[in-house]
PDB file of C-alpha atoms and ligand atoms in Angstrom:
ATOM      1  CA  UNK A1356     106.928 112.804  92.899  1.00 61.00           C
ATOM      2  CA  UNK A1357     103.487 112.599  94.319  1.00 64.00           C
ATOM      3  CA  UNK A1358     101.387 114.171  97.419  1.00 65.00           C
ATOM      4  CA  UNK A1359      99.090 111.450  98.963  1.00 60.00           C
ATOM      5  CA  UNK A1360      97.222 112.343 101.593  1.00 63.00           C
ATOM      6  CA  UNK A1361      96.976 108.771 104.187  1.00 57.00           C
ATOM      7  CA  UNK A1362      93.977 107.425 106.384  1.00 50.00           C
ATOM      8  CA  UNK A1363      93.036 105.326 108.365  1.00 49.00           C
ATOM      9  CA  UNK A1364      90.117 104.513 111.191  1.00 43.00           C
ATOM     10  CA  UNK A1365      92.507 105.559 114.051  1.00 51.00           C
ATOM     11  CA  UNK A1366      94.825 108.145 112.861  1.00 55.00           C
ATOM     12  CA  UNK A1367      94.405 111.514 111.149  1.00 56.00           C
ATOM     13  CA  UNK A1368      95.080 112.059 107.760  1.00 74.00           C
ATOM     14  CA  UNK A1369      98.431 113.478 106.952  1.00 82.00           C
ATOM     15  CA  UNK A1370     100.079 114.585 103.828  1.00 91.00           C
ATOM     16  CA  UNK A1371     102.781 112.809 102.810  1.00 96.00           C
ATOM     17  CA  UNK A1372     105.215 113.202  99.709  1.00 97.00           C
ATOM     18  CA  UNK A1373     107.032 110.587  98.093  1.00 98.00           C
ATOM     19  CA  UNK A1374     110.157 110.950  95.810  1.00 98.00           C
ATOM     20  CA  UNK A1375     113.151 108.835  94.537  1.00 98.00           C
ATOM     21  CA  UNK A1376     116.066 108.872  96.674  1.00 98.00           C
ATOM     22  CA  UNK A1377     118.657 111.566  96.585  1.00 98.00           C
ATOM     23  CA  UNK A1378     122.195 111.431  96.725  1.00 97.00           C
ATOM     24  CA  UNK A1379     122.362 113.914  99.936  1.00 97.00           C
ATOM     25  CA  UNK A1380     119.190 111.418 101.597  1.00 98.00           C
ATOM     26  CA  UNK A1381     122.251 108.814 102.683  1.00 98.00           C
ATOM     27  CA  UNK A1382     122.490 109.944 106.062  1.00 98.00           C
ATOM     28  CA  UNK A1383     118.912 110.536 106.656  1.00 98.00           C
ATOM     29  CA  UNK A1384     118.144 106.920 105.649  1.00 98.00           C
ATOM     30  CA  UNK A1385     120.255 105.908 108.311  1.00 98.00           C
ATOM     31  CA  UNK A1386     118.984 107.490 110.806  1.00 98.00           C
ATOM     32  CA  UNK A1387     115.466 106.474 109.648  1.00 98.00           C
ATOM     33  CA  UNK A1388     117.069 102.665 110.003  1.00 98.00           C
ATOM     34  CA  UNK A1389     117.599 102.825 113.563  1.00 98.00           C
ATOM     35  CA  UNK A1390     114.797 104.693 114.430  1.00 98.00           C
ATOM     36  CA  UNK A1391     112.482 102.243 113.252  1.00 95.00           C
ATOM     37  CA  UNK A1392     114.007  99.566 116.384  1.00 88.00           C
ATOM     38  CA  UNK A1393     113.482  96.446 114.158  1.00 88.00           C
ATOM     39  CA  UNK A1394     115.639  97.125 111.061  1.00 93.00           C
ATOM     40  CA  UNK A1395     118.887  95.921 110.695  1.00 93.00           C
ATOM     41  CA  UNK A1396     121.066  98.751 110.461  1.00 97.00           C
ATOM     42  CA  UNK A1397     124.005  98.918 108.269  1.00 97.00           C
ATOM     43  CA  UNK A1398     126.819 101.403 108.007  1.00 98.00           C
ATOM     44  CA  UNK A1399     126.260 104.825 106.840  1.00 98.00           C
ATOM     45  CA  UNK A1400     128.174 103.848 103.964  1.00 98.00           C
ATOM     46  CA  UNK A1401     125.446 101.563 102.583  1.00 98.00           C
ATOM     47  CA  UNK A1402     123.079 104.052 102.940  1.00 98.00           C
ATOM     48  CA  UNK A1403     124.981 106.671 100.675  1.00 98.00           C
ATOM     49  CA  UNK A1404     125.633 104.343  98.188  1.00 98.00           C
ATOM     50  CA  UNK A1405     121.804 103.051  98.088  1.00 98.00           C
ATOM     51  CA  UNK A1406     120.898 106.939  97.933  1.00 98.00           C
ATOM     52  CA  UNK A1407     123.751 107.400  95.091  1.00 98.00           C
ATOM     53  CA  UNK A1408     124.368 104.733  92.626  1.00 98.00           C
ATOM     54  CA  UNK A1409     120.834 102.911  93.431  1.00 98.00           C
ATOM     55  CA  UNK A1410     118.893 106.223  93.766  1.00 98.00           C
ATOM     56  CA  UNK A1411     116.476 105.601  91.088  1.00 98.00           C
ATOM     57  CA  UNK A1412     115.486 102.203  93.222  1.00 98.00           C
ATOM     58  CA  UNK A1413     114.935 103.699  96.039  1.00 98.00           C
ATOM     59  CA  UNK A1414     112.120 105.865  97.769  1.00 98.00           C
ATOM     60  CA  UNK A1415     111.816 108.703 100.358  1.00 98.00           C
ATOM     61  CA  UNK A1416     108.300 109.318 101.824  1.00 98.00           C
ATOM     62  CA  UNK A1417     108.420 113.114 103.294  1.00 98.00           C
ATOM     63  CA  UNK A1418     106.410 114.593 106.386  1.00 97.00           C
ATOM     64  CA  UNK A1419     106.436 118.243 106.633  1.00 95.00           C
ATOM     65  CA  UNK A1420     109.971 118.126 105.387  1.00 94.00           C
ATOM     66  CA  UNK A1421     111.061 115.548 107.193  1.00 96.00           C
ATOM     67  CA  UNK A1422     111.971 112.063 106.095  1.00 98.00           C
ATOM     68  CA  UNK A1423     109.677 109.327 107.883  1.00 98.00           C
ATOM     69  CA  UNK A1424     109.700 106.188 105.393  1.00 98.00           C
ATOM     70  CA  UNK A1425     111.656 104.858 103.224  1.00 98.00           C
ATOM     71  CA  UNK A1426     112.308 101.408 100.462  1.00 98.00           C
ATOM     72  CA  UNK A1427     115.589 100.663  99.589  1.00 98.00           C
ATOM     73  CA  UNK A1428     115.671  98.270  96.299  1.00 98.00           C
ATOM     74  CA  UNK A1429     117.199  97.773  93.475  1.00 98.00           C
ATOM     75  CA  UNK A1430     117.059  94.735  89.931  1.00 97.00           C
ATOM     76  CA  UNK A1431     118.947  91.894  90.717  1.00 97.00           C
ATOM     77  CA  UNK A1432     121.202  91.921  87.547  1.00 96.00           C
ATOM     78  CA  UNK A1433     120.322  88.008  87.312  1.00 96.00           C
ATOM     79  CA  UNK A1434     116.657  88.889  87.952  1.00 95.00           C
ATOM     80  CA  UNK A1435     115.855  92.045  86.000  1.00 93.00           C
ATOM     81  CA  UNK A1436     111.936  91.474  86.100  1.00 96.00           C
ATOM     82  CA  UNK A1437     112.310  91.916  89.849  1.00 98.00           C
ATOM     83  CA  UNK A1438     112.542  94.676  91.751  1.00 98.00           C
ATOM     84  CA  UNK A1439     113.733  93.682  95.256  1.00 98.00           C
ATOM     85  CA  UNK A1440     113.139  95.403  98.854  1.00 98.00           C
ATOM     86  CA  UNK A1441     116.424  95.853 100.517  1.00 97.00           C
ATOM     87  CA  UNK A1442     114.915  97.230 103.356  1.00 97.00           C
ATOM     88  CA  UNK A1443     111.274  99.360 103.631  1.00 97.00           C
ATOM     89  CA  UNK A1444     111.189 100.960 107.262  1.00 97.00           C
ATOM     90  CA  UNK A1445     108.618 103.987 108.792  1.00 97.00           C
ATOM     91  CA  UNK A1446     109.140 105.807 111.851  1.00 97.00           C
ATOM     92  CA  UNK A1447     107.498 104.170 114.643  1.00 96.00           C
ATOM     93  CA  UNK A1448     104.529 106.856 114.913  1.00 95.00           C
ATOM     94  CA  UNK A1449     103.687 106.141 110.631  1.00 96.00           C
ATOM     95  CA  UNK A1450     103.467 102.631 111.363  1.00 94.00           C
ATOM     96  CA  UNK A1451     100.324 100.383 111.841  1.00 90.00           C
ATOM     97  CA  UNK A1452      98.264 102.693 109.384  1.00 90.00           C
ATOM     98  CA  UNK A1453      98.349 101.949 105.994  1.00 92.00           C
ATOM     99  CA  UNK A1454     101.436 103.547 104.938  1.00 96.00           C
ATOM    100  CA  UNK A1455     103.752 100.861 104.379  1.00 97.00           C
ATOM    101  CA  UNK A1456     101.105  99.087 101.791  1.00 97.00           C
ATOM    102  CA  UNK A1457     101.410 103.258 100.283  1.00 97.00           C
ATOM    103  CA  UNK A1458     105.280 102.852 100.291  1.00 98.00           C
ATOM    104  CA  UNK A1459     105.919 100.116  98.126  1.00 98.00           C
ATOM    105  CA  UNK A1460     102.826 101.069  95.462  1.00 98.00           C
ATOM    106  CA  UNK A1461     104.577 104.477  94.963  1.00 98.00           C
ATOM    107  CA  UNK A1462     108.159 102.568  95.231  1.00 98.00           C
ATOM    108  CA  UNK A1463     107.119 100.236  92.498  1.00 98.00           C
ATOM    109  CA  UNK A1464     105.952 102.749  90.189  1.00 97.00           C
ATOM    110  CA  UNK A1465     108.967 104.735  90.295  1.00 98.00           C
ATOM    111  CA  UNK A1466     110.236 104.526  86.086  1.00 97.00           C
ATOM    112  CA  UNK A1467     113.036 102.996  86.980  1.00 97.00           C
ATOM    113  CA  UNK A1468     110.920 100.202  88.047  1.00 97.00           C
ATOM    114  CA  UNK A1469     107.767 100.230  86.477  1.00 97.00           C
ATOM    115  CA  UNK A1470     108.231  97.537  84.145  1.00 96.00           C
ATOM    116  CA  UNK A1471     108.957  95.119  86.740  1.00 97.00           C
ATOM    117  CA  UNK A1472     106.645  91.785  86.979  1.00 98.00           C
ATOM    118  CA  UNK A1473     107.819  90.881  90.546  1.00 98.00           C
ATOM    119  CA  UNK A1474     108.240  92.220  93.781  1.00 98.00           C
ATOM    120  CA  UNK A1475     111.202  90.564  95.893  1.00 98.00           C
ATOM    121  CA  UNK A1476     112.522  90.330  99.313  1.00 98.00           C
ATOM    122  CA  UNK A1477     113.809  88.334 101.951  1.00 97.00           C
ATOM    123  CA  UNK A1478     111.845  88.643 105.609  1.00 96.00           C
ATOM    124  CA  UNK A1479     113.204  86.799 108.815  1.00 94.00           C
ATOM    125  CA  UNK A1480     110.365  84.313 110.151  1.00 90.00           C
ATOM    126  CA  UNK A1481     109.801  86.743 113.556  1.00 90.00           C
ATOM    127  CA  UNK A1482     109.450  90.151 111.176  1.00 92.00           C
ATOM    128  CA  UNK A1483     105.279  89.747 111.570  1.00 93.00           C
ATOM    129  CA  UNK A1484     104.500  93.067 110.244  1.00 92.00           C
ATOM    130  CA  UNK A1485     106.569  92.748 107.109  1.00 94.00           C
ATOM    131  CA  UNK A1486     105.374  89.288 106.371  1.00 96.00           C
ATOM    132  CA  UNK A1487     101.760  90.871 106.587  1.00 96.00           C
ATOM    133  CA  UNK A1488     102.845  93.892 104.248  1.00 97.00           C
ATOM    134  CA  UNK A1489     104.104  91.798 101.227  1.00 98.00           C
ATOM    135  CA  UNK A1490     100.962  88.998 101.848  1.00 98.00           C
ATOM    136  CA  UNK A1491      98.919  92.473 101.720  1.00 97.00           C
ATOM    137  CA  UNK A1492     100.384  93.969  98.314  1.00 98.00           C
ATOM    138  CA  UNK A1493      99.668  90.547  97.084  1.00 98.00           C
ATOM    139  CA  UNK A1494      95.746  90.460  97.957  1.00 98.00           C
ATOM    140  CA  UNK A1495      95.622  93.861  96.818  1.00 97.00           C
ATOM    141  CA  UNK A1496      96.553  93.222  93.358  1.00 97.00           C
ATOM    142  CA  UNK A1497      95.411  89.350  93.286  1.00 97.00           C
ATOM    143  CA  UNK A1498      98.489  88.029  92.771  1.00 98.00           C
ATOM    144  CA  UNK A1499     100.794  85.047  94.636  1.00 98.00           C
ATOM    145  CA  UNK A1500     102.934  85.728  97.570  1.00 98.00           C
ATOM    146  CA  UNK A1501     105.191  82.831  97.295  1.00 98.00           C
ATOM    147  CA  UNK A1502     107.332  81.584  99.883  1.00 98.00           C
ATOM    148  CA  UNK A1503     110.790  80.012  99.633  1.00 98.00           C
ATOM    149  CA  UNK A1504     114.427  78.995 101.260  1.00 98.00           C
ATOM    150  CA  UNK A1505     116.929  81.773 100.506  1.00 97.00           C
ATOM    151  CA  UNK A1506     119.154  82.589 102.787  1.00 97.00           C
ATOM    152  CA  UNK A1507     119.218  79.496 105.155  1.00 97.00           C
ATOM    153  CA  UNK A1508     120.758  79.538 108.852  1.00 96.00           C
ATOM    154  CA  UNK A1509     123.740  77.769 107.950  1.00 97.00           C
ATOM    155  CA  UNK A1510     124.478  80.593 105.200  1.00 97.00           C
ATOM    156  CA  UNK A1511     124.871  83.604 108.021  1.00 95.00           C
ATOM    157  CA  UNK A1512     128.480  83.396 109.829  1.00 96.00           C
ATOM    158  CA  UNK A1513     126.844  84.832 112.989  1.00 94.00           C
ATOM    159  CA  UNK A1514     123.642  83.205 113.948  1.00 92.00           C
ATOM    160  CA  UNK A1515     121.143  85.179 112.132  1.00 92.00           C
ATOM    161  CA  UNK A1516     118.288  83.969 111.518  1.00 92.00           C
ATOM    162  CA  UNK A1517     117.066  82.243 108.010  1.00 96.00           C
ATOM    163  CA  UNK A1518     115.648  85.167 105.225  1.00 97.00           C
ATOM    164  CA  UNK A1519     113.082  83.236 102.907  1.00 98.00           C
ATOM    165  CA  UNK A1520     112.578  84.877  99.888  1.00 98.00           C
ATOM    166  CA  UNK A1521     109.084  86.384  99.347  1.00 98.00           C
ATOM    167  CA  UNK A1522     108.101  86.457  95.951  1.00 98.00           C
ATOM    168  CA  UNK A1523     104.813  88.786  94.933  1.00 98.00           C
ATOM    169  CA  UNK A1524     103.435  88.760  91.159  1.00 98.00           C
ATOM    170  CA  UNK A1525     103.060  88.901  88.029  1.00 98.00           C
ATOM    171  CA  UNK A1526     102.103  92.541  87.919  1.00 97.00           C
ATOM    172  CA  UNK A1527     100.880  93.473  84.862  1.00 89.00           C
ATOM    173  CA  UNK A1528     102.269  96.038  83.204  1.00 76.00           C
ATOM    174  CA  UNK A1529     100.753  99.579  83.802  1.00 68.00           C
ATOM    175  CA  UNK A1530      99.174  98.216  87.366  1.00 75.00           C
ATOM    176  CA  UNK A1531     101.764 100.390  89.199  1.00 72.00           C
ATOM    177  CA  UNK A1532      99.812 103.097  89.556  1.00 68.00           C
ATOM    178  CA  UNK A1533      99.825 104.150  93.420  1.00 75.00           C
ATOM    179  CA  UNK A1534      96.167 104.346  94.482  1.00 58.00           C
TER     180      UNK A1534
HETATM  181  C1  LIG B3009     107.059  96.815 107.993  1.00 73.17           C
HETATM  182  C2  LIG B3009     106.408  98.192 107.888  1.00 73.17           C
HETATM  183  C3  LIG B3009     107.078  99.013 106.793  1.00 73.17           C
HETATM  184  C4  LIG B3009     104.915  97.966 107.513  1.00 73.17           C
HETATM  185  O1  LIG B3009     104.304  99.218 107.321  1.00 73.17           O
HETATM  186  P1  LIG B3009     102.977  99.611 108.107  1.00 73.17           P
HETATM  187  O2  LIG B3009     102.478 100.906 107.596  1.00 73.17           O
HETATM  188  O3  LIG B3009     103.245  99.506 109.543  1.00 73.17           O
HETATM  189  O4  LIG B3009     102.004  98.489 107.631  1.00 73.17           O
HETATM  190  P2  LIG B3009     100.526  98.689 107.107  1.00 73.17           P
HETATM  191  O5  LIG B3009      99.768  99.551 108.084  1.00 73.17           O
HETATM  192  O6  LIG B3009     100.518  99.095 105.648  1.00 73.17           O
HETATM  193  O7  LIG B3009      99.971  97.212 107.248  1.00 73.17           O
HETATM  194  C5  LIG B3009     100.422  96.161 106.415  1.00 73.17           C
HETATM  195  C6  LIG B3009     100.100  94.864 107.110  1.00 73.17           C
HETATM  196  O8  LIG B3009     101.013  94.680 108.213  1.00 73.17           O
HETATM  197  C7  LIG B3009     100.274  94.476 109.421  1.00 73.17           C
HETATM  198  N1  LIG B3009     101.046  95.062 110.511  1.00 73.17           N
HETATM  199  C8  LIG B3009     101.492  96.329 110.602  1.00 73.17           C
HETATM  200  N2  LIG B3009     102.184  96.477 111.762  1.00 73.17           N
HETATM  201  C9  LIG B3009     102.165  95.281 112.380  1.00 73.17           C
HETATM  202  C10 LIG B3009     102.718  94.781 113.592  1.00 73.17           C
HETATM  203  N3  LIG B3009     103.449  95.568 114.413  1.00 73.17           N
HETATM  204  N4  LIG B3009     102.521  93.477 113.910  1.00 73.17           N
HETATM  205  C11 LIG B3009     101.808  92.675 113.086  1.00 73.17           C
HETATM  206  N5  LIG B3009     101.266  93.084 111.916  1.00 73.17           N
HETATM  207  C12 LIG B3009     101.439  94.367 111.582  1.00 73.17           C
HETATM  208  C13 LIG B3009      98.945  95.152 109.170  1.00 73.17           C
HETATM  209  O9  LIG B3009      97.926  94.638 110.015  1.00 73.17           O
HETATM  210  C14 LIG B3009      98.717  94.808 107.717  1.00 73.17           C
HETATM  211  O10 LIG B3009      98.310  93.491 107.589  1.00 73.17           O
HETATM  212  P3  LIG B3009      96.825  93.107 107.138  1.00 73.17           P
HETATM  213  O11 LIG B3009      96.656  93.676 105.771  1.00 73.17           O
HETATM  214  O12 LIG B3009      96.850  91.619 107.140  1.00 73.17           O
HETATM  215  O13 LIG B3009      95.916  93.731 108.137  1.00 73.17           O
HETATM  216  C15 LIG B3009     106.463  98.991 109.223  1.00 73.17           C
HETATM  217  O14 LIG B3009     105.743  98.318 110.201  1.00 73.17           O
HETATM  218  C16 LIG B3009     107.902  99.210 109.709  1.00 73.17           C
HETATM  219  O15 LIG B3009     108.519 100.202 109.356  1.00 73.17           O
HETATM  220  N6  LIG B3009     108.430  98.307 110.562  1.00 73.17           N
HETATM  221  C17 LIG B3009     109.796  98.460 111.072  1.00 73.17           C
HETATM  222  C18 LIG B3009     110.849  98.162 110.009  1.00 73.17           C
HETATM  223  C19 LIG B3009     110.720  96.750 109.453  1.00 73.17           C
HETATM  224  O16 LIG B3009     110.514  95.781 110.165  1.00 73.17           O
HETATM  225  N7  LIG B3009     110.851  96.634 108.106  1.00 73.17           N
HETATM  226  C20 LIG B3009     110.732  95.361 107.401  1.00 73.17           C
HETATM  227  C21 LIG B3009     112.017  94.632 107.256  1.00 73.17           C
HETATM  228  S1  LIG B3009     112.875  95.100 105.766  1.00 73.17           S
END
């Protein structure tokens, strides 16, 4: 897809490439999932199928070949002006500078998703840096961040903790153009 080289005040800029997922990415992703420490990590199953049948949805950020970021999304069939983050994760050394902000403007303007109004997730209440990211795509394009119930406490089986949904938008159409 796209070359974009990434700065900021305390780290050199590096060169990194961003592409929609490919089917043989599935097991990469997964190892990207548990090398981030915070992400919940599924089974490598999930991660094939996200890289397979939701491949279009999803994003791969490259570093001299080697896959350091990722957004895993898809439409909600119910929801199709959405497009909603499954999981976005970076390898701890690409994180704190600017890149995750980078990940989701190139995710969103993959065609597949172009058209899409919203952004959507769900964040846990202790996930501080992802709370900041979404809050951040939203004061970058001057649009609302809203905040609500989702996925309550009393909705998990195991005692997870409850996943309100983030809301960011309306985009316009056309303003998903990575910067
Ligand atoms: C979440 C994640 C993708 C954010 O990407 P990033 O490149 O680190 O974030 P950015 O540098 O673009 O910064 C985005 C905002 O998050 C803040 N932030 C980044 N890391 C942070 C941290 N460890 N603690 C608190 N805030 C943090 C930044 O200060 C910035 O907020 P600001 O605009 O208010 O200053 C990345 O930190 C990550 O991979 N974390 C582990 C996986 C994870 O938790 N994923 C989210 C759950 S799906």
């Amino acid at each position: 897809m796209t070359n974009m080289p990434v700065e900021n005040t305390t780290a050199p800029a590096i060169s990194i490439h961003f592409r929609a997922a490919q089917p043989h990415d599935g097991a990469d992703l997964w190892r990207l999932a548990q090398a981030t420490r915070t992400l919940e990590v599924n089974s490598a199953y999930f991660y094939l199928v996200f890289a397979t049948d939701f491949a279009g949805t999803c994003l791969v950020a490259e570093h001299a070949g080697r896959v350091v970021g990722m957004v895993l999304g898809y439409q909600p069939p119910q929801d199709p002006r959405s497009a909603f983050v499954w999981q976005v994760g970076l390898l701890p050394k690409y994180q704190g500078r600017g890149l995750g902000l980078q990940l989701l403007e190139h995710w969103r303007a993959l065609p597949a998703l172009c058209h899409c109004a919203f952004v959507t997730a769900t964040v846990a209440d202790d996930n501080i840096a992802s709370q900041a990211l979404f809050r951040r795509l939203a004061r970058t394009h001057g649009v609302a961040c809203e905040v609500r119930p989702h996925f309550t406490a009393e909705m998990f089986p195991d005692g997870h903790s409850p996943e309100p949904l983030f809301r960011v938008g309306p985009f316009q159409r056309g303003d998903s153009s990575p910067a």
